CSV table of C-alpha atoms and ligand atoms in Angstrom, one decimal:
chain,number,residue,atom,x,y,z
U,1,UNK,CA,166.1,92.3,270.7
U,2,UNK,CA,168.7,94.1,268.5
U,3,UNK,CA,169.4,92.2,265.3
U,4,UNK,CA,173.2,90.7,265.9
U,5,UNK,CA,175.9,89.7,263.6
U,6,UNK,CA,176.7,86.0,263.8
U,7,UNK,CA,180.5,84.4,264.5
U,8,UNK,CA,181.7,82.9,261.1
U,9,UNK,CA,181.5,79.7,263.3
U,10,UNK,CA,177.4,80.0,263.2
U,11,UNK,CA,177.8,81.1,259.9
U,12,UNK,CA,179.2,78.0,258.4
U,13,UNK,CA,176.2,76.2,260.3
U,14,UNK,CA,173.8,78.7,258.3
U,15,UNK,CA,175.7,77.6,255.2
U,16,UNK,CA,175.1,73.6,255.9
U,17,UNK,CA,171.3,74.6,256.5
U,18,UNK,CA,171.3,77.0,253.3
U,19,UNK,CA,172.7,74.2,251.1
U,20,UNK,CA,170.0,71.2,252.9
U,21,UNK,CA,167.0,73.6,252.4
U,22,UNK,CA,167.9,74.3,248.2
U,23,UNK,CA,168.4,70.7,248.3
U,24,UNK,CA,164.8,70.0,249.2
U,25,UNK,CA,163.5,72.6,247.8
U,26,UNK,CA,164.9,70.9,244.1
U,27,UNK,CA,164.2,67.7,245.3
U,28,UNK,CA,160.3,69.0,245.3
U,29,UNK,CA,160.7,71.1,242.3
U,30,UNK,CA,161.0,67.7,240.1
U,31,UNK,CA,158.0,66.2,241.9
U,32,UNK,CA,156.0,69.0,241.2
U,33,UNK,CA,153.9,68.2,238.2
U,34,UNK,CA,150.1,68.0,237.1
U,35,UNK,CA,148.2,65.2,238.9
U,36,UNK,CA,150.1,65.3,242.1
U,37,UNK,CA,149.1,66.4,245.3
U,38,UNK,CA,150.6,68.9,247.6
U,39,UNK,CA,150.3,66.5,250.4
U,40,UNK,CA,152.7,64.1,248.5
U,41,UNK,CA,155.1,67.7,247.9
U,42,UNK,CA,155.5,67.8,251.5
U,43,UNK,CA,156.0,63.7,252.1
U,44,UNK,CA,158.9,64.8,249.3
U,45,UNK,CA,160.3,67.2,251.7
U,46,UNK,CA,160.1,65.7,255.0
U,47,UNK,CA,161.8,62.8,253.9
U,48,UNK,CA,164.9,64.3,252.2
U,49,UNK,CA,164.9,66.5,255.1
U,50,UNK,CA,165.1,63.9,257.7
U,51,UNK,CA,167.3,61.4,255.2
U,52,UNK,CA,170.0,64.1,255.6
U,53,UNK,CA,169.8,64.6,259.5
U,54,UNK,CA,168.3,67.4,259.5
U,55,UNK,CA,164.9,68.7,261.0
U,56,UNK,CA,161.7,70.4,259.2
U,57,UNK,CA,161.4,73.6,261.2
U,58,UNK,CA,157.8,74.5,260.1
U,59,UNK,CA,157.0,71.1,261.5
U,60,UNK,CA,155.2,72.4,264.6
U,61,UNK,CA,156.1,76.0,264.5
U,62,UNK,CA,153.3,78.1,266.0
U,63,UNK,CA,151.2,75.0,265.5
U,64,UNK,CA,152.4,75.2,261.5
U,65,UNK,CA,150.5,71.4,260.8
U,66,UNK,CA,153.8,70.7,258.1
U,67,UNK,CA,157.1,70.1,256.8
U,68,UNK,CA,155.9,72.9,254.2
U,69,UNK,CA,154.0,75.9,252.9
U,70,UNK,CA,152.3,74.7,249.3
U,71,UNK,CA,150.6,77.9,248.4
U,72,UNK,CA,148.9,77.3,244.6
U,73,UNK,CA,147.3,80.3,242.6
U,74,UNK,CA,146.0,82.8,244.8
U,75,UNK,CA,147.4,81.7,247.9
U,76,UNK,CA,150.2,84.2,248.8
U,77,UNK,CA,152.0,82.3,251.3
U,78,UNK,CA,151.5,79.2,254.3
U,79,UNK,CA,149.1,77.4,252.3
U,80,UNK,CA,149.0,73.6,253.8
U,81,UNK,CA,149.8,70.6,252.3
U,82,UNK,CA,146.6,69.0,251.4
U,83,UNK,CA,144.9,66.7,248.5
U,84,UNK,CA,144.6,69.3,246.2
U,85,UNK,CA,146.3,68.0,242.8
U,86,UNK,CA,147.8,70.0,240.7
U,87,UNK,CA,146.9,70.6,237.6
U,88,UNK,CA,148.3,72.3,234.2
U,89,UNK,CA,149.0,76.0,234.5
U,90,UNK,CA,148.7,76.6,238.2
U,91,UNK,CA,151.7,77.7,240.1
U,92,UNK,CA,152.7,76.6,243.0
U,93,UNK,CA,154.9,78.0,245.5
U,94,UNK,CA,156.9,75.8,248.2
U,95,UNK,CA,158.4,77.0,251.1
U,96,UNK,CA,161.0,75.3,253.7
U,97,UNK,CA,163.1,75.4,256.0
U,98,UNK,CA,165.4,72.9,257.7
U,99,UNK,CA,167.2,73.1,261.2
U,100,UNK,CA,170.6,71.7,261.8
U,101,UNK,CA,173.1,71.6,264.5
U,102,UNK,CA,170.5,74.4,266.0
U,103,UNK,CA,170.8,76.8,263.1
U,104,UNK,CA,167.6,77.1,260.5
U,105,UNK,CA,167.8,77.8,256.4
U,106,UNK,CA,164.5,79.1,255.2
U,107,UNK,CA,163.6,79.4,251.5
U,108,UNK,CA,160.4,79.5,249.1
U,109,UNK,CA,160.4,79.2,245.0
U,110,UNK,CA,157.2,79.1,242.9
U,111,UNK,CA,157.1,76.4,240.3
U,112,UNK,CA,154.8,76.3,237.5
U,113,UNK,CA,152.6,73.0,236.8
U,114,UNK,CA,153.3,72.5,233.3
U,115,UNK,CA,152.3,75.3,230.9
U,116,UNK,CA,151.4,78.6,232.4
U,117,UNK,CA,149.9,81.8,230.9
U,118,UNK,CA,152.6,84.3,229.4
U,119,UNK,CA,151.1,86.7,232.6
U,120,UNK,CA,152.2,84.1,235.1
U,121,UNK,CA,155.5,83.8,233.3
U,122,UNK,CA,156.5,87.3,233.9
U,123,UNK,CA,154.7,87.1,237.5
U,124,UNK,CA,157.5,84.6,238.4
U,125,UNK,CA,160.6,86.0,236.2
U,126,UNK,CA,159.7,89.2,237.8
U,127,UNK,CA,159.1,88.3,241.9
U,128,UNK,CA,162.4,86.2,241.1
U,129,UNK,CA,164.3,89.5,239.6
U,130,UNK,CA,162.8,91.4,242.4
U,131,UNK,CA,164.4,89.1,245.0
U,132,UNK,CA,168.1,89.5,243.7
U,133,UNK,CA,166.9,93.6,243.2
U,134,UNK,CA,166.8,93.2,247.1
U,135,UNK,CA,169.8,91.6,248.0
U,136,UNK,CA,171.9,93.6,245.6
U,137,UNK,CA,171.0,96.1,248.8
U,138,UNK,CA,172.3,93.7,251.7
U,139,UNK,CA,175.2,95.2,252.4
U,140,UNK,CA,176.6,96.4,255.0
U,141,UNK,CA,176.3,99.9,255.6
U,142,UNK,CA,173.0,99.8,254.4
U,143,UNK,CA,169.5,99.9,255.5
U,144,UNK,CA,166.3,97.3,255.6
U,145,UNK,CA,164.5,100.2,253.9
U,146,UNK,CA,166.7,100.1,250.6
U,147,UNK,CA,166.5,96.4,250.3
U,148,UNK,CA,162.2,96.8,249.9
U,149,UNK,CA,162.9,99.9,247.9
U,150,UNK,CA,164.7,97.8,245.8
U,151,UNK,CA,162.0,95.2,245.3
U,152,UNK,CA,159.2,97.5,245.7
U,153,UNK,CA,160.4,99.8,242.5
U,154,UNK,CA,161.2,96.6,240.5
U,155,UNK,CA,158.2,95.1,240.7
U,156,UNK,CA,156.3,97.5,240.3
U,157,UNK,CA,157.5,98.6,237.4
U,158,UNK,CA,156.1,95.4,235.8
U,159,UNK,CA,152.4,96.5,237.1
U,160,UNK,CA,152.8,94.0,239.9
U,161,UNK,CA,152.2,94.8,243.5
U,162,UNK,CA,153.8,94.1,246.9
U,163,UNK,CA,152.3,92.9,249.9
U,164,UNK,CA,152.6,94.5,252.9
U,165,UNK,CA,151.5,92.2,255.7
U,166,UNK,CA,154.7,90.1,255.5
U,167,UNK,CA,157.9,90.6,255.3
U,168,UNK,CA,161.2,88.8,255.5
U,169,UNK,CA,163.3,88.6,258.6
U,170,UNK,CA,167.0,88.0,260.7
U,171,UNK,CA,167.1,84.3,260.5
U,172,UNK,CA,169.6,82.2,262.9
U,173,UNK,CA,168.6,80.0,266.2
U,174,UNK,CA,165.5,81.5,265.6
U,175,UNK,CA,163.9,81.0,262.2
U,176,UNK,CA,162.0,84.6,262.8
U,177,UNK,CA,164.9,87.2,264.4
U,178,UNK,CA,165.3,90.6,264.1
U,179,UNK,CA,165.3,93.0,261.6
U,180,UNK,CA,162.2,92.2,259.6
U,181,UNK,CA,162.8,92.6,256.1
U,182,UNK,CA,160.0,94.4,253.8
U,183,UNK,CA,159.3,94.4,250.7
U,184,UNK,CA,158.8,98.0,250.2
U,185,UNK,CA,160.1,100.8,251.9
U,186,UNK,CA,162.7,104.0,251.6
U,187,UNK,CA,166.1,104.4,250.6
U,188,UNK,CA,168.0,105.0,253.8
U,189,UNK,CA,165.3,103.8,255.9
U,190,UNK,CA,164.7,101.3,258.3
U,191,UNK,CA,167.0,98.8,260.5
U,192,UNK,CA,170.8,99.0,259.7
U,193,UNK,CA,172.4,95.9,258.1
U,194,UNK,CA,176.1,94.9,259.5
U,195,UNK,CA,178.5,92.2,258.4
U,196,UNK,CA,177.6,89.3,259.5
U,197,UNK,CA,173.5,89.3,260.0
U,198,UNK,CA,171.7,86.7,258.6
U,199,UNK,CA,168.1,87.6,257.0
U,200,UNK,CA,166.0,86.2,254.5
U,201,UNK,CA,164.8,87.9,251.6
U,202,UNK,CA,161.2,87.6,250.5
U,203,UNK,CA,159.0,89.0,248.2
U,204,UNK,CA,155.8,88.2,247.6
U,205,UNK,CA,154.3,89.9,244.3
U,206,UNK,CA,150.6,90.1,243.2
U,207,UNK,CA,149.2,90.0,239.7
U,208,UNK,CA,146.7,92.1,240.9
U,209,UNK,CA,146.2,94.5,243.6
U,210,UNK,CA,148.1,94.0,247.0
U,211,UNK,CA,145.4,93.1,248.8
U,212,UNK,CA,145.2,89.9,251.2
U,213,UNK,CA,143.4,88.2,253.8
U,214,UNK,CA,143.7,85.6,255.9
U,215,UNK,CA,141.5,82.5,255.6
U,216,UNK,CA,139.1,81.0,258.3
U,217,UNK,CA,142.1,77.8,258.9
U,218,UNK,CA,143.9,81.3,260.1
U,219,UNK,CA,147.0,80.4,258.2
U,220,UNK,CA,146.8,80.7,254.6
U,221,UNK,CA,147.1,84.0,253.0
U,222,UNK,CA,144.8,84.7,249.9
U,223,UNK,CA,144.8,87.6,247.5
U,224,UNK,CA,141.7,89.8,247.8
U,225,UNK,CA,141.3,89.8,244.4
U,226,UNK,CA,141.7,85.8,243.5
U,227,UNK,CA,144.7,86.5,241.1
U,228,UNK,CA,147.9,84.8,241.5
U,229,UNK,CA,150.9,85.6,243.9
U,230,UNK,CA,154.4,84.3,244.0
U,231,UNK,CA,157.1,84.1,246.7
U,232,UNK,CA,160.6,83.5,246.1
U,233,UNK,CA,163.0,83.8,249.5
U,234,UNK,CA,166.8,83.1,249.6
U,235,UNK,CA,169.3,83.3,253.1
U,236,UNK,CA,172.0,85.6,252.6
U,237,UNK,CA,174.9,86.7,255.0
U,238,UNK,CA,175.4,90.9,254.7
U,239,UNK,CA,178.8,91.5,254.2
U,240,UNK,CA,180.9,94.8,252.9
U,241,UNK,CA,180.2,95.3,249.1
U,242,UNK,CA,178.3,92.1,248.5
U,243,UNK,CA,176.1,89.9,250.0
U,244,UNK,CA,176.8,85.8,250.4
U,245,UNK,CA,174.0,83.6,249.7
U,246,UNK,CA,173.2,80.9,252.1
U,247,UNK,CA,170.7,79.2,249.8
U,248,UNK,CA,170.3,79.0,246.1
U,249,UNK,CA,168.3,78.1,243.6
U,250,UNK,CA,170.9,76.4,241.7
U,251,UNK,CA,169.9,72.7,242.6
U,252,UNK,CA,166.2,73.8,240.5
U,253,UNK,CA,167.9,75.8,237.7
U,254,UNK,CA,170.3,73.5,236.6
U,255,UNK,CA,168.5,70.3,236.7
U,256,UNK,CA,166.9,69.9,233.1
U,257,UNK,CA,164.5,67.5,234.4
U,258,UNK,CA,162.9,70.6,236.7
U,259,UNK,CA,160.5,72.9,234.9
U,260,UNK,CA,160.7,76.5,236.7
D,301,MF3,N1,159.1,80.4,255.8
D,301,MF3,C1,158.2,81.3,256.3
D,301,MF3,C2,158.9,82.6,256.3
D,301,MF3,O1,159.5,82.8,255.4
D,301,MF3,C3,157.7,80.9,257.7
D,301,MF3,C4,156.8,79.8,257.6
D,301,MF3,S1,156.0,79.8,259.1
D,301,MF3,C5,155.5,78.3,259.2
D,301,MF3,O2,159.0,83.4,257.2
D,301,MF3,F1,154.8,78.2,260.3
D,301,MF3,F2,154.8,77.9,258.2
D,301,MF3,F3,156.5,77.5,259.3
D,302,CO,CO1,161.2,83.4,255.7
C-alpha cells in the first residue's frame, strides 16, 4: 500500500499519542537507575499508559510479550522486560508506543544507568544528533533515501556504524505503515515524502561493527560483536520546509531529576 498523507484531523490524534508516548517514556527515564529491573521499567510504563486512557501498543503486537522494548548494552532493539537489574554504567534503551482514539505514537531513547564510559557518552550524543540529522531531511519534496543519508554520514563520521536490518517506518492506524525509513541510503533515493505523512525516525548506531543477530527468544536483536548499540526514535509530521514533531524528548531533557 502506497504511504498516504494523513487529514490534519488524524493528525491532531498523532499529536495526543506523540505527547502520551514522551510522557511515558520520561516517566521511565526517572525510574531508570542501578538496582532496578527492567521488568519494573515496563510496570512504569504500562501503568502511566493505561492511567492516561490510553493503550500499550507493543502489548501483544506480533506476539511482542510487553508494554516495552528494554534493550541494555548490546541489545540493539526489542529486548524484553525481564529481571535483569541494572547496574552502573550500562545503558539502556526503552522503547514505546501508546494507541489512542485508534492512532499509535512510537518512540525509543537510551538512558544511561548512572556513570557511563566517555565511549558510551558520545555513542548516545551521537545516535541522538544522528536522529535530528534525519529529520532535518523530512520534508516534503524529499526522499526516504536522504533522510538515512543523513544519519548514515553523521554517524559515521564518529566511527560508529548503522544497522541495516531495521529501519523506521509510516506510522498512523498502523504502528508499522509505509514507507520504511532507513538509516542509510542515497540522496534522492528512495520513497517520496509529502505533507502530511507520518513516519518514525530511528536510528540505531553500533559502537562497533554493524553486525546483528537475532537471538534464539526470536525477538531481541544483539550486536555480533557484544559492544553497545543505541536507538533513539521520534514521530514527525513531513511538511514543506520543516518537519513537525509528534513526540519529543523534552519531558527527559528538562527534568533535572532524569539522568540522560
Ligand atoms: N517500536 C518498534 C519500532 O520502532 C516496534 C516494536 S515492535 C514490538 O518499530 F513488537 F516490540 F512492539
Ligand atoms: Co518505530
Amino acid at each position: 500500500m502506497a504511504a498516504k498523507s494523513k487529514s490534519e484531523e488524524a493528525i491532531e490524534l498523532m499529536r495526543i499519542n506523540g505527547e502520551l508516548t514522551s510522557k511515558a517514556l520520561a516517566e521511565v527515564g526517572k525510574a531508570v537507575a542501578p538496582g532496578v529491573t527492567t521488568k519494573e521499567l515496563n510496570r512504569v510504563a504500562e501503568t502511566f499508559i493505561r492511567d492516561h486512557g490510553a493503550i500499550p501498543n507493543f502489548l501483544g503486537y506480533e506476539g511482542y510479550p510487553a508494554a516495552i522494548c528494554a534493550s541494555v548494552n548490546d541489545v540493539v532493539v526489542h529486548g524484553f522486560p525481564s529481571d535483569y537489574v541494572l547496574k552502573e554504567g550500562d545503558i539502556v534503551s526503552i522503547d514505546l508506543g501508546t494507541s489512542y482514539k485508534g492512532y499509535n505514537g512510537d518512540s525509543a531513547y537510551t538512558f544511561p544507568v548512572g556513570e557511563v564510559s566517555a565511549e558510551t557518552r558520545k555513542l548516545l550524543d551521537v545516535t541522538k544528533a544522528s536522529l535530528y540529522k534525519g529529520i532535518e531531511k523530512a520534508v516534503a519534496g524529499n526522499r526516504t533515501g536522504d533522510i538515512g543519508h543523513a544519519v548514515q554520514s553523521y554517524a559515521e563520521s564518529f566511527g560508529f556504524s548503522v544497522v541495516r536490518e531495521l529501519e523506521g517506518h509510516g506510522i498512523g492506524r498502523d504502528m508499522h505503515e509505509d514507507p520504511g525509513v532507513p538509516n542509510y541510503g542515497r540522496q534522492g533515493h528512495g520513497a517520496k515524502l509529502e505533507e502530511g505523512m507520518t513516519i518514525c525516525i530511528e536510528p540505531m548506531i553500533c559502537a562497533g561493527g554493524r553486525g546483528v543477530y537475532l537471538a534464539r527468544n526470536g525477538w531481541a536483536v544483539h550486536t555480533s560483536d557484544h559492544r553497545n548499540a543505541a536507538h533513539f526514535e521520534l514521530t514527525v509530521v513531513v511538511r514543506h520546509g520543516k518537519a513537525e514533531q509528534l513526540s519529543t524528548f523534552d519531558y527527559i531533557e528538562k527534568d533535572s531529576t532524569i539522568k540522560f
